Short mmCIF file of C-alpha atoms and ligand atoms in Angstrom, two decimals:
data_model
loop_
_atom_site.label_atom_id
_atom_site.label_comp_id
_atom_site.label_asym_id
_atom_site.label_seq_id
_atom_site.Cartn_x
_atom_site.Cartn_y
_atom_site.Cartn_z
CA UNK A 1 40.42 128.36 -28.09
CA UNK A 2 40.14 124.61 -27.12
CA UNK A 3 44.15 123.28 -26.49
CA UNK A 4 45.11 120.85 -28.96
CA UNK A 5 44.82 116.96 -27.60
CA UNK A 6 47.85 114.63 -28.62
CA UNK A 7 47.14 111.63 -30.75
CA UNK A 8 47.91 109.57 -27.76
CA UNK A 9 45.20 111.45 -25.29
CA UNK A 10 42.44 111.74 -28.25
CA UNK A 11 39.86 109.13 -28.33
CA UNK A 12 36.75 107.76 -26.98
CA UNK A 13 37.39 106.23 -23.40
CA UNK A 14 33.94 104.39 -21.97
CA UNK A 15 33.11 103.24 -18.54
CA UNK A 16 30.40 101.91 -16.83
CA UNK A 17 28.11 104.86 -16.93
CA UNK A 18 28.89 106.14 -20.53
CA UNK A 19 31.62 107.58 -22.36
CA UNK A 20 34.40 110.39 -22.56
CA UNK A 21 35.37 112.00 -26.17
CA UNK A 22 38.59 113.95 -26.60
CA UNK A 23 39.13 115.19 -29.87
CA UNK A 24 42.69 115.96 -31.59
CA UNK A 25 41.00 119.34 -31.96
CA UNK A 26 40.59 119.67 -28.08
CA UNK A 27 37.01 119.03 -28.07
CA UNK A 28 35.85 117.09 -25.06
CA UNK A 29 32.49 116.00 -23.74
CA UNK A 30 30.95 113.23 -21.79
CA UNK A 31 28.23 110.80 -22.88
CA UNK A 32 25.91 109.36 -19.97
CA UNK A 33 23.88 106.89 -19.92
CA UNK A 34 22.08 106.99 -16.42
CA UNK A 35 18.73 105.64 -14.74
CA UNK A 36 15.73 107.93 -13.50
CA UNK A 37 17.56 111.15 -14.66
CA UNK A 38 14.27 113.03 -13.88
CA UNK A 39 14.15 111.62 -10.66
CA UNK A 40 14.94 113.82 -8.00
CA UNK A 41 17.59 111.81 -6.20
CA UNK A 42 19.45 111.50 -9.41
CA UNK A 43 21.85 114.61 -9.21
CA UNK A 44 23.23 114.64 -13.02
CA UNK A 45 20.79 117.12 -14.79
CA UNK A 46 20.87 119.47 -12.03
CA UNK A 47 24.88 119.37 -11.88
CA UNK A 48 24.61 120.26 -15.69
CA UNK A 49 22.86 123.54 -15.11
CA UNK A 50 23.96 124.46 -11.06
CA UNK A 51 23.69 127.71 -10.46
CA UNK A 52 22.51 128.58 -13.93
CA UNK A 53 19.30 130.18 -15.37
CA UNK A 54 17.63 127.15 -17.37
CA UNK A 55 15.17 127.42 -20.43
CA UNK A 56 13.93 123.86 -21.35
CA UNK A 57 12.58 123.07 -24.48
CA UNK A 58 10.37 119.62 -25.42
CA UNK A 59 7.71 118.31 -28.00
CA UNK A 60 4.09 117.49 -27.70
CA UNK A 61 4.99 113.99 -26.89
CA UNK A 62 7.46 113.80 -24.05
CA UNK A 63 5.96 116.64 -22.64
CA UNK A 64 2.69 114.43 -22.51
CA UNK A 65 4.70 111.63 -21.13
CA UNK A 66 7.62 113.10 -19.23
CA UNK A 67 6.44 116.66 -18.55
CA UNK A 68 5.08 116.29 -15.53
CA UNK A 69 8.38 114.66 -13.82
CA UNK A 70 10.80 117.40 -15.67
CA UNK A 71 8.96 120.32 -14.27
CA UNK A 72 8.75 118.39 -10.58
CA UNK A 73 12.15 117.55 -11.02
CA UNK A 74 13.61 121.29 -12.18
CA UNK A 75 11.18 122.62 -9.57
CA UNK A 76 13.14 120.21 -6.70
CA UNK A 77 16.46 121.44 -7.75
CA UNK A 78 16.09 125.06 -8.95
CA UNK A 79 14.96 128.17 -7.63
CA UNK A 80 11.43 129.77 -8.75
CA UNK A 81 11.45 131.57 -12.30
CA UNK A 82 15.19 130.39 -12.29
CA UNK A 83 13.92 127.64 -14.95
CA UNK A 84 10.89 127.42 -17.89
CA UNK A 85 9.81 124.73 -19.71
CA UNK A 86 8.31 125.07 -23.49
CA UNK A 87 6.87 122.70 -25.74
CA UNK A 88 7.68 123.26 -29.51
CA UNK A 89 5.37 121.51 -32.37
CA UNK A 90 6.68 118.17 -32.97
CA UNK A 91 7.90 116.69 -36.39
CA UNK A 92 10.50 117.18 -39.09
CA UNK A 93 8.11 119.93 -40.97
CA UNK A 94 8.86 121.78 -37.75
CA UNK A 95 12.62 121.57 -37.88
CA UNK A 96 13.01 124.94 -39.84
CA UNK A 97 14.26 128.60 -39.42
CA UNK A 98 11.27 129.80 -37.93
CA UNK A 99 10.90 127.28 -34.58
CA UNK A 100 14.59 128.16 -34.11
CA UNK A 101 13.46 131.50 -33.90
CA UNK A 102 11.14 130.60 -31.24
CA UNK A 103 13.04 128.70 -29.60
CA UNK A 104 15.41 132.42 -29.34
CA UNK A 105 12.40 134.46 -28.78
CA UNK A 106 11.14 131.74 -25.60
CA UNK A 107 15.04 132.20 -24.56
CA UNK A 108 15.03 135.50 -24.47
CA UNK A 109 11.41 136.51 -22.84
CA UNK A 110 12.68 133.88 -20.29
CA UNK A 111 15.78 135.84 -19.34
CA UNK A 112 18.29 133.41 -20.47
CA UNK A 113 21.65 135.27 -20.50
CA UNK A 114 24.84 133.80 -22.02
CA UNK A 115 25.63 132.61 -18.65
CA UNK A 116 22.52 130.54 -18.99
CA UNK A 117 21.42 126.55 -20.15
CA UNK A 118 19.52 125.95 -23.44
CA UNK A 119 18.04 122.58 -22.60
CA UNK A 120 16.86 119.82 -25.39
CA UNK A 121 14.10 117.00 -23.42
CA UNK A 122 13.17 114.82 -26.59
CA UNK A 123 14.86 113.31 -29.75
CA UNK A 124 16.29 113.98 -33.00
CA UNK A 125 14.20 116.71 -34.19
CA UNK A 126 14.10 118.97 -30.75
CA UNK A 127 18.00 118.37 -29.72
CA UNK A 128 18.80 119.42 -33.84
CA UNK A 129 16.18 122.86 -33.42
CA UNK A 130 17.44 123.48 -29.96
CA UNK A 131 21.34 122.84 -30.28
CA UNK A 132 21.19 125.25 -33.34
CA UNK A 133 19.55 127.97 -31.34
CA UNK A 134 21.94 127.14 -28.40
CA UNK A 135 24.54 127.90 -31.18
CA UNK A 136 23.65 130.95 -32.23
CA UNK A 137 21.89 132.35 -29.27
CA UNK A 138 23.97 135.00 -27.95
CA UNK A 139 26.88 133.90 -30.10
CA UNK A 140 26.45 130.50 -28.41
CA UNK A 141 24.94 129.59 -24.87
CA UNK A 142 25.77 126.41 -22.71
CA UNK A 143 23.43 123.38 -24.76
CA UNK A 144 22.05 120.27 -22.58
CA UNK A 145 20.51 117.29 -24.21
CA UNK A 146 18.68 114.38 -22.59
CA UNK A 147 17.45 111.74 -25.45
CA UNK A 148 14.55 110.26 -25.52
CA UNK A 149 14.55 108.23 -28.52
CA UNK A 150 16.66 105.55 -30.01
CA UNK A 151 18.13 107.47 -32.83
CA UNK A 152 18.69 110.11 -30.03
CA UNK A 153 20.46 107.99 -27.91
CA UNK A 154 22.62 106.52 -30.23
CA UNK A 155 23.33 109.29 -33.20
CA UNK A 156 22.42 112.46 -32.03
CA UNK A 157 23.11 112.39 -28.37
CA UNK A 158 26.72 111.21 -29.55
CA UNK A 159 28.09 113.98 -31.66
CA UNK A 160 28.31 118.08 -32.34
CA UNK A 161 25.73 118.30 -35.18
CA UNK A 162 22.82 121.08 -34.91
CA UNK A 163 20.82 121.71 -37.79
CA UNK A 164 17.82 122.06 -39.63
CA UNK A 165 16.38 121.49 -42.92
CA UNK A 166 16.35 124.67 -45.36
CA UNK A 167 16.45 125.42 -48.78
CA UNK A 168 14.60 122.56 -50.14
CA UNK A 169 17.40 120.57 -48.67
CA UNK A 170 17.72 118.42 -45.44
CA UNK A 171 20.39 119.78 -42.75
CA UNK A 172 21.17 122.47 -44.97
CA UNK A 173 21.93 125.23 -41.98
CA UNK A 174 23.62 124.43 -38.62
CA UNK A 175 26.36 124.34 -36.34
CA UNK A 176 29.07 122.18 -34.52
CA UNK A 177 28.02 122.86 -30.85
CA UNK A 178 29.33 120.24 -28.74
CA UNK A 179 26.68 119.64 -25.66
CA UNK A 180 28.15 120.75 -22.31
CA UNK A 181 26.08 117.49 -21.53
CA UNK A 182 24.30 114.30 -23.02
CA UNK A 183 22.56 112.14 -21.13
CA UNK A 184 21.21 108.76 -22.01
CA UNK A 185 18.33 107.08 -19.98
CA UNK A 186 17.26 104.28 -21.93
CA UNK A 187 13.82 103.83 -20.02
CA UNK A 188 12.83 106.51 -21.99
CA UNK A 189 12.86 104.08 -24.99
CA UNK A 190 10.10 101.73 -23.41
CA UNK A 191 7.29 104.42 -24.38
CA UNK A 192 8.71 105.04 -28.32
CA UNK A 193 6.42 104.23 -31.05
CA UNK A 194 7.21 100.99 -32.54
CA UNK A 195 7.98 102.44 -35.84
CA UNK A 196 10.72 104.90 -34.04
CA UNK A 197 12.32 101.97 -32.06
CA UNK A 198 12.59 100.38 -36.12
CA UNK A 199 14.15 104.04 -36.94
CA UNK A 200 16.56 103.86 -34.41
CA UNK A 201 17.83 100.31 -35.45
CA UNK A 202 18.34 101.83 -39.00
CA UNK A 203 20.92 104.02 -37.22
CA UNK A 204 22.43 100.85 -35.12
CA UNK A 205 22.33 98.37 -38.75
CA UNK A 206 24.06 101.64 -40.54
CA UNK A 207 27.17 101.11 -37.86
CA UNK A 208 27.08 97.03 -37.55
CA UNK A 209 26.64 97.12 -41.55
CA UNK A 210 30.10 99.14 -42.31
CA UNK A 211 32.14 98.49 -38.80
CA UNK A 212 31.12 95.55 -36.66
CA UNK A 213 29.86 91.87 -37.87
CA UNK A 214 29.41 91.15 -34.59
CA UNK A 215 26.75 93.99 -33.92
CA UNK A 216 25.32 92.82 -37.30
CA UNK A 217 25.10 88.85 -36.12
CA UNK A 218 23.70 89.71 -32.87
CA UNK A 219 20.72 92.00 -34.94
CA UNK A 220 20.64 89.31 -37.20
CA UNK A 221 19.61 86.79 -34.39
CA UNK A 222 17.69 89.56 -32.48
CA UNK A 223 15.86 92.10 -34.71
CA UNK A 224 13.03 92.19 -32.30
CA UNK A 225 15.66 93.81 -29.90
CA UNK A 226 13.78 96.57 -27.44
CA UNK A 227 10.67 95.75 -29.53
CA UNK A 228 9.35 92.62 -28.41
CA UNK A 229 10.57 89.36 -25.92
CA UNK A 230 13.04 87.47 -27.15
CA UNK A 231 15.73 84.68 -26.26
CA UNK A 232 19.48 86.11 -26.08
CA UNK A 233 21.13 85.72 -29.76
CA UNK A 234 23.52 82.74 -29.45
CA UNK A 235 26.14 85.18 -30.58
CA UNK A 236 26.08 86.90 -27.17
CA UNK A 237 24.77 83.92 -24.92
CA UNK A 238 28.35 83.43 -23.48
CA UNK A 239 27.76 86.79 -22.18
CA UNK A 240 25.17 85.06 -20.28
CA UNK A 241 23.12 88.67 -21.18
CA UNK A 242 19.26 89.11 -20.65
CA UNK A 243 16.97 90.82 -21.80
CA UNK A 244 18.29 94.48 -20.70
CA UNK A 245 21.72 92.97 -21.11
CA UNK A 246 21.28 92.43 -25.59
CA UNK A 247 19.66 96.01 -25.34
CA UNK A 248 22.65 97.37 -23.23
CA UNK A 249 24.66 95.66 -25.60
CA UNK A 250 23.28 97.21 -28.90
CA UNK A 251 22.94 100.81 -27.19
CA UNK A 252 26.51 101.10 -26.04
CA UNK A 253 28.17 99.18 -28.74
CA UNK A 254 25.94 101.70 -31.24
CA UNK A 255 27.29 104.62 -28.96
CA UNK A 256 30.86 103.62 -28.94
CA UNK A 257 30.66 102.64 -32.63
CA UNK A 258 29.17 106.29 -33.70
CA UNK A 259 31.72 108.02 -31.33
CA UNK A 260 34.81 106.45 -32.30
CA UNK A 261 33.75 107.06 -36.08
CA UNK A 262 33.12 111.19 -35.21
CA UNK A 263 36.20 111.80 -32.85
CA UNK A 264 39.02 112.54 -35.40
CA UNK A 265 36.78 114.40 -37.85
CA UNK A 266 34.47 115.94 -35.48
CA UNK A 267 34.00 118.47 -37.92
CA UNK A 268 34.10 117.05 -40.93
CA UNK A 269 37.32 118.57 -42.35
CA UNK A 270 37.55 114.96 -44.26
CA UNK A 271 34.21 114.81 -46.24
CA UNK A 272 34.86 110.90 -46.93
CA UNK A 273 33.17 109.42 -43.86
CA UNK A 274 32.07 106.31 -43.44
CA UNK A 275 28.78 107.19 -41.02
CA UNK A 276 27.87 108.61 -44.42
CA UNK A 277 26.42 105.55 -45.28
CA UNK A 278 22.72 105.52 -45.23
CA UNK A 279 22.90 108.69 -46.20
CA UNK A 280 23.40 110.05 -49.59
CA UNK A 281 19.87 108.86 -51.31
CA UNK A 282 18.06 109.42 -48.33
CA UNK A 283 17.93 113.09 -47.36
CA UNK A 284 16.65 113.65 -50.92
CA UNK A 285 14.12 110.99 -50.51
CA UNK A 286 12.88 112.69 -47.16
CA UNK A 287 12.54 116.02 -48.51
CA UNK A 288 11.33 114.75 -51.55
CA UNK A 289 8.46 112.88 -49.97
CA UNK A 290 7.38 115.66 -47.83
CA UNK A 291 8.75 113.63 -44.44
CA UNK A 292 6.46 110.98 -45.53
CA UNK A 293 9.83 109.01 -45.24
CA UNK A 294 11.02 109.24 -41.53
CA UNK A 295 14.88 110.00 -41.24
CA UNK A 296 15.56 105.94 -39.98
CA UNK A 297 13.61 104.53 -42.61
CA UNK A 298 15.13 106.57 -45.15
CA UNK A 299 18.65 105.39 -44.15
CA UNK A 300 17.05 102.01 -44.18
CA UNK A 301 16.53 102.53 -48.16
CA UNK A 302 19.76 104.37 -48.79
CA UNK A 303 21.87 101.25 -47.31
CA UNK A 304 19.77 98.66 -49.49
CA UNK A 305 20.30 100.57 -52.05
CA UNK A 306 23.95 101.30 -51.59
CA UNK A 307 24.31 97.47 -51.11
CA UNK A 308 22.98 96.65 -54.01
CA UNK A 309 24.95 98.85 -55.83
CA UNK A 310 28.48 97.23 -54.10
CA UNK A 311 27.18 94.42 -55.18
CA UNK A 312 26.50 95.26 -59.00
CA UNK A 313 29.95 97.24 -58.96
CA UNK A 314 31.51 93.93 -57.89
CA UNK A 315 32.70 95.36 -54.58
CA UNK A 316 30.36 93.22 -52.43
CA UNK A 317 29.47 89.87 -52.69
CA UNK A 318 25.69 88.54 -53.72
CA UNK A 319 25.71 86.19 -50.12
CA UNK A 320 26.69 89.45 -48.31
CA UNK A 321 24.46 91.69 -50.44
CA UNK A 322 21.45 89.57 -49.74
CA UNK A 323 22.55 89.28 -45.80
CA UNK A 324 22.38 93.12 -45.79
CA UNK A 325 19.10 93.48 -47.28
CA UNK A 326 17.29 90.98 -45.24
CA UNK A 327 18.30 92.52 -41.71
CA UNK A 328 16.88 95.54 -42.90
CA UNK A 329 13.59 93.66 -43.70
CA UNK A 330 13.40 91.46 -40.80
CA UNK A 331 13.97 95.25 -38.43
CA UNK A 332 11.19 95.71 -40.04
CA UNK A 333 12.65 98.83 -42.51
CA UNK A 334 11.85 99.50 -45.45
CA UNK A 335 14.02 98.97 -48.43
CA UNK A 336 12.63 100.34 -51.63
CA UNK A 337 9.63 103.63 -51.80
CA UNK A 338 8.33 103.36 -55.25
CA UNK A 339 7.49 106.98 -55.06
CA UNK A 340 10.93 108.21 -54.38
CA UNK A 341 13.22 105.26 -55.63
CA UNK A 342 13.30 106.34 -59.24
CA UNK A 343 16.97 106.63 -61.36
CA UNK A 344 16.05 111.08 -61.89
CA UNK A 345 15.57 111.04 -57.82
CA UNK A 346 18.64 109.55 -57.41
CA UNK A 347 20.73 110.60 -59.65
CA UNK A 348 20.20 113.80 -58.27
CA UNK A 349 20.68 112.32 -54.76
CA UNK A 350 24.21 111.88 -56.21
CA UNK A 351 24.89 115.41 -57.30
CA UNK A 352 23.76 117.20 -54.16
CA UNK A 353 25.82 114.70 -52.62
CA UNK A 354 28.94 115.15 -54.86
CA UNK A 355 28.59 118.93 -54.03
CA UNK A 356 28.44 118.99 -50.28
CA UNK A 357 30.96 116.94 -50.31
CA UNK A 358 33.66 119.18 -51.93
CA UNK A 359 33.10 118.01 -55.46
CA UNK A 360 33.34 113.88 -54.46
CA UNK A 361 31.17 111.51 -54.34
CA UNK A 362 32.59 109.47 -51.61
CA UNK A 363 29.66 107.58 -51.33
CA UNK A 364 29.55 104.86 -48.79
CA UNK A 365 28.95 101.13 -49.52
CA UNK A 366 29.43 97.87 -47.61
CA UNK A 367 32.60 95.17 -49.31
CA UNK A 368 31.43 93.15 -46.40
CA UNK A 369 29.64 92.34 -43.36
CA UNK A 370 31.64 95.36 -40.88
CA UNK A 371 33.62 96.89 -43.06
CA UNK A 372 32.78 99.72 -46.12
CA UNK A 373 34.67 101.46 -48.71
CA UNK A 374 34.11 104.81 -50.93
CA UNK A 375 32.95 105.08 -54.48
CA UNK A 376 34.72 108.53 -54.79
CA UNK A 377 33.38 110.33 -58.13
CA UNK A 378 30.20 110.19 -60.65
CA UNK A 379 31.53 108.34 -63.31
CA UNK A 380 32.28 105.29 -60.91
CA UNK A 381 28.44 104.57 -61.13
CA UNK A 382 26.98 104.14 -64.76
CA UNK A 383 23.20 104.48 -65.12
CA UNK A 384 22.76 101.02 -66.20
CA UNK A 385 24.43 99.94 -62.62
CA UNK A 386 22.01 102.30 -60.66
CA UNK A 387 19.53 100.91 -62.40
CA UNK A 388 20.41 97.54 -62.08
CA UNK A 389 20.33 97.91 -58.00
CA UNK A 390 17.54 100.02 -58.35
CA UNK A 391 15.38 97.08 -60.55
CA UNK A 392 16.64 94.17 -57.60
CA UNK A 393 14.81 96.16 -54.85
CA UNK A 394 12.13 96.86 -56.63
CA UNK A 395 11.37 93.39 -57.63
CA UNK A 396 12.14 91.96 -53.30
CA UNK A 397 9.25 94.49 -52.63
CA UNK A 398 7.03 93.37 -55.14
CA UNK A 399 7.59 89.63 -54.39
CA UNK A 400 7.41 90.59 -50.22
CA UNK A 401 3.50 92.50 -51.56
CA UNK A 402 2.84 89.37 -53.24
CA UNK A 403 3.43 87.09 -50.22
CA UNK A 404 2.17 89.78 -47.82
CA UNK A 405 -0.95 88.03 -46.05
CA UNK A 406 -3.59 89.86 -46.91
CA UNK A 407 -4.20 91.60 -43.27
CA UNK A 408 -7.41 94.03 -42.23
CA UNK A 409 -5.86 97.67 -42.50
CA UNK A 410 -5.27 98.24 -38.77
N1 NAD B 501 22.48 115.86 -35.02
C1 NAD B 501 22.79 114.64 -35.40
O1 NAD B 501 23.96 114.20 -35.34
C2 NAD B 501 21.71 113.73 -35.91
C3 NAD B 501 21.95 112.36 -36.04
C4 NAD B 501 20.90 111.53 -36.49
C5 NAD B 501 19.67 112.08 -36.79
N2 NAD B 501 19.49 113.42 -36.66
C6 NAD B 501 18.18 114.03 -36.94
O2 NAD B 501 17.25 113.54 -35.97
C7 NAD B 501 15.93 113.52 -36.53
C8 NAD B 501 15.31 112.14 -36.29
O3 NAD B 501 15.32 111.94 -34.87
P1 NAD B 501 14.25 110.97 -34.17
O4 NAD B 501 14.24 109.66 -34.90
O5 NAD B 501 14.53 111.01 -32.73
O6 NAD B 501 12.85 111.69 -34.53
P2 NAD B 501 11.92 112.66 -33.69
O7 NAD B 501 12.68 113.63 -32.89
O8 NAD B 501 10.93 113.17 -34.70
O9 NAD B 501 11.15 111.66 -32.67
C9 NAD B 501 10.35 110.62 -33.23
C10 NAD B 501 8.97 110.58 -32.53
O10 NAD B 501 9.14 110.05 -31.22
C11 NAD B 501 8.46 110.88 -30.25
N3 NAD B 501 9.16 110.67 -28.99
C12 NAD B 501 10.36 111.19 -28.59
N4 NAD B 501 10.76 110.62 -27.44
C13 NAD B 501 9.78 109.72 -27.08
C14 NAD B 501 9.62 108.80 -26.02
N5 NAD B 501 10.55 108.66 -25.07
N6 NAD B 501 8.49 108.04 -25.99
C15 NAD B 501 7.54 108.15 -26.95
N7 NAD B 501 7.65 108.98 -28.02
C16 NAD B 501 8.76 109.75 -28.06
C17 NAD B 501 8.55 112.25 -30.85
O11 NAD B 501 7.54 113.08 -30.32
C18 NAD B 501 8.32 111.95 -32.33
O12 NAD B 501 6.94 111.83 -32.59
C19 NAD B 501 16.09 113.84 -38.01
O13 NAD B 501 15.78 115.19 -38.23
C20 NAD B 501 17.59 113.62 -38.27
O14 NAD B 501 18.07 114.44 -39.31
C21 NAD B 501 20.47 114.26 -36.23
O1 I22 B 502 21.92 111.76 -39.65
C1 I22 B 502 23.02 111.96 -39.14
C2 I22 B 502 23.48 113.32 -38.78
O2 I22 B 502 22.50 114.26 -39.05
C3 I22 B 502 23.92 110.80 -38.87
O3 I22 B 502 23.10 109.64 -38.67
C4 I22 B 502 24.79 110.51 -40.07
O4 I22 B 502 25.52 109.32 -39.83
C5 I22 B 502 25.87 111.49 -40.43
O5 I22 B 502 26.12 112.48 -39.58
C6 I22 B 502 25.77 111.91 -41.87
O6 I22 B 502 26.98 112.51 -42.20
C7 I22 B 502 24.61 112.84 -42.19
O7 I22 B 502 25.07 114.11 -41.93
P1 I22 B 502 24.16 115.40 -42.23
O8 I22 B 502 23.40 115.14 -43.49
O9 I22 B 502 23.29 115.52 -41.07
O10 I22 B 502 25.14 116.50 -42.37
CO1 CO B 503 21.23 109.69 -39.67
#
């Protein structure tokens, strides 16, 4: 039983090489962000797992990239057959009952004992399918996460949440299992896909958006940020910041942001929370479009959307509305799917949402540029106003096809 923390000791505390979260629950856990952490002369993942039997657990892609220097680092620092490493098939399909199950079964033929390390090499989808099994696994082993992507480093190397999709619904089973580590090394984001550096930012807008205009002026200025060269925003030029120093900037503030919004309701016992936003459409329009949608780009949608509705509701200005929208076009997001965007989708979007949420809507929308408030029930959102939002982002994607230069498909 964790002690109880007093209001005055809970809270997120950050330094120069991460942060510290102490919940009024008694939760506690550290947040790193570190350089070379599969370098051998960087101590930190070893001191995570000393003297402990370690199973390791990647994807097809970082263990293509990064397996090599995880199994020369773990075979630096550990004893022979003390440690295995096991790469899982990669993508959201995957992150089902079954590969948790194999993830167990790995754990087991490996000899990992409750004594023992579960550790998570790679982003959203392996830390989810391995923190889960690390929950369950002999009623719950010690769970060690080192993100690799952008929406890893910022969302789910942050928090407790372990899951995986089931029941025709996304994040329908899991756990709270607080990592016994996290850590961040953002060179890791220099290989990502340019499409999962754009999901990431979904996940950084979705915290400037509803807590921090500043965050949302310096994206405004930079969306290019870890994508391609650009001059510091002129928000953040008295910082005299370069290049690393804006991506520092957006990682950490996105970090502190996400764990400052988690710590007093680390397990949701208040189902209004703002880090909602982004995502009450979208986990319907992932499942619904097979994963076609990727979990960032969904949010992307769900947050033009939302805005849009604020906006038709009267509880967000058309300057800010349009402000909104546009940074999530110029990251390069997407904000309407015709396939998935239609009033039945989303109206249902709004039931499941109304019924995981103890029977409220409290769905999430902007009243301005860093702040949000909740629309708490159903009948606070008529048809006609869904539709309404629904018909604005429809026409900004037909008019953005329209002047789309007509480009050779790549
Ligand atoms: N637990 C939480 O609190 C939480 C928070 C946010 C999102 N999520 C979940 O996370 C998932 C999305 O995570 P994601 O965006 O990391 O997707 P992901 O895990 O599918 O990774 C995206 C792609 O990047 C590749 N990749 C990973 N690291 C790489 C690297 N360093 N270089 C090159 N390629 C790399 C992966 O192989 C994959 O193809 C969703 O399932 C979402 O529900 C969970
Ligand atoms: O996607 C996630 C968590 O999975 C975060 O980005 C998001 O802000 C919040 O945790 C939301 O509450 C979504 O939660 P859930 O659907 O994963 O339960
Ligand atoms: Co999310």
């Amino acid at each position: 039983m964790t002690a109880q923390t007093s209001a005055a000791e809970s809270g997120v505390r950050g330094d120069d090489n991460g942060f510290t979260l102490r919940a009024p629950d008694g939760t506690s856990y550290r947040v790193d962000l570190t350089r070379e952490v599969l370098s051998p002369a960087n101590p930190l993942l070893a001191e995570c797992c000393e003297g402990r039997r370690v199973v390791a657990f990647t994807g097809p892609t970082v263990d293509r990239l990064y397996g090599r220097q995880l199994r020369a680092y773990l075979d630096a620092r550990f004893a022979p057959g003390t440690w295995s490493v096991h790469v899982l098939g990669g993508g959201e399909d995957r992150k089902r009952m079954e590969t948790v199950e194999e993830i167990c079964a790995l754990a087991k033929s490996a000899g990992l004992d409750r004594g023992g390390v579960m550790l998570a090499v790679g982003g959203g989808v392996t830390c989810d399918l391995v923190g889960f099994a690390a929950a369950i696994y002999c009623r719950g082993v010690r769970y060690v996460k080192v993100n690799t992507t952008l929406v890893g480093q910022i969302d789910v190397g942050v928090g407790v949440k372990t899951g995986i999709n089931a029941l025709g619904t996304k994040n329908m089973l899991g756990a709270y299992h607080p990592p016994h580590a996290s850590l961040n090394d953002p060179a890791f984001l220099r290989s990502l896909a340019p499409r999962d550096i754009r999901c990431g930012l979904g996940e950084t807008a979705k915290m400037a958006i509803i807590k921090d205009a500043r965050l949302f002026q310096a994206l405004e200025e930079c969306p290019q940020v870890f994508q391609r060269p650009y001059a510091t925003p002129a928000s953040l030029a008295e910082e005299g910041l370069g290049r690393r120093g804006v991506e520092d900037y957006v990682l950490r503030t996105s970090m502190r942001l996400m764990m400052e919004e988690l710590c007093p309701n680390l397990r949701e016992h208040d189902l209004a929370r703002l880090v909602d936003f982004g995502h009450t459409f979208g986990p319907v329009m992932e499942t619904a479009s097979a994963y076609r949608i990727a979990h960032g780009e969904s949010v992307a949608i769900d947050m033009a959307l939302s805005s849009e509705l604020a906006r038709v509701l009267g509880l967000l200005d058309a300057r800010d509305c349009e402000r909104i929208v546009a940074l999530i076009d110029a990251l390069g997001l997407p904000v309407f799917d015709p396939e998935t965007c239609t009033p039945e989708l989303m109206d249902r979007a709004l039931k499941a949402s109304w019924e995981r949420r103890g029977r409220r809507l409290h769905l999430v929308v902007p009243d301005g540029i860093g702040s949000a408030v909740f629309v708490d029930d159903l009948d606070d959102i008529p048809g006609a106003a869904l539709q309404e939002a629904l018909d604005a982002l429809a026409a900004r994607a037909q008019d953005a096809t329209a002047a789309a230069p007509l480009t050779a498909a790549c």
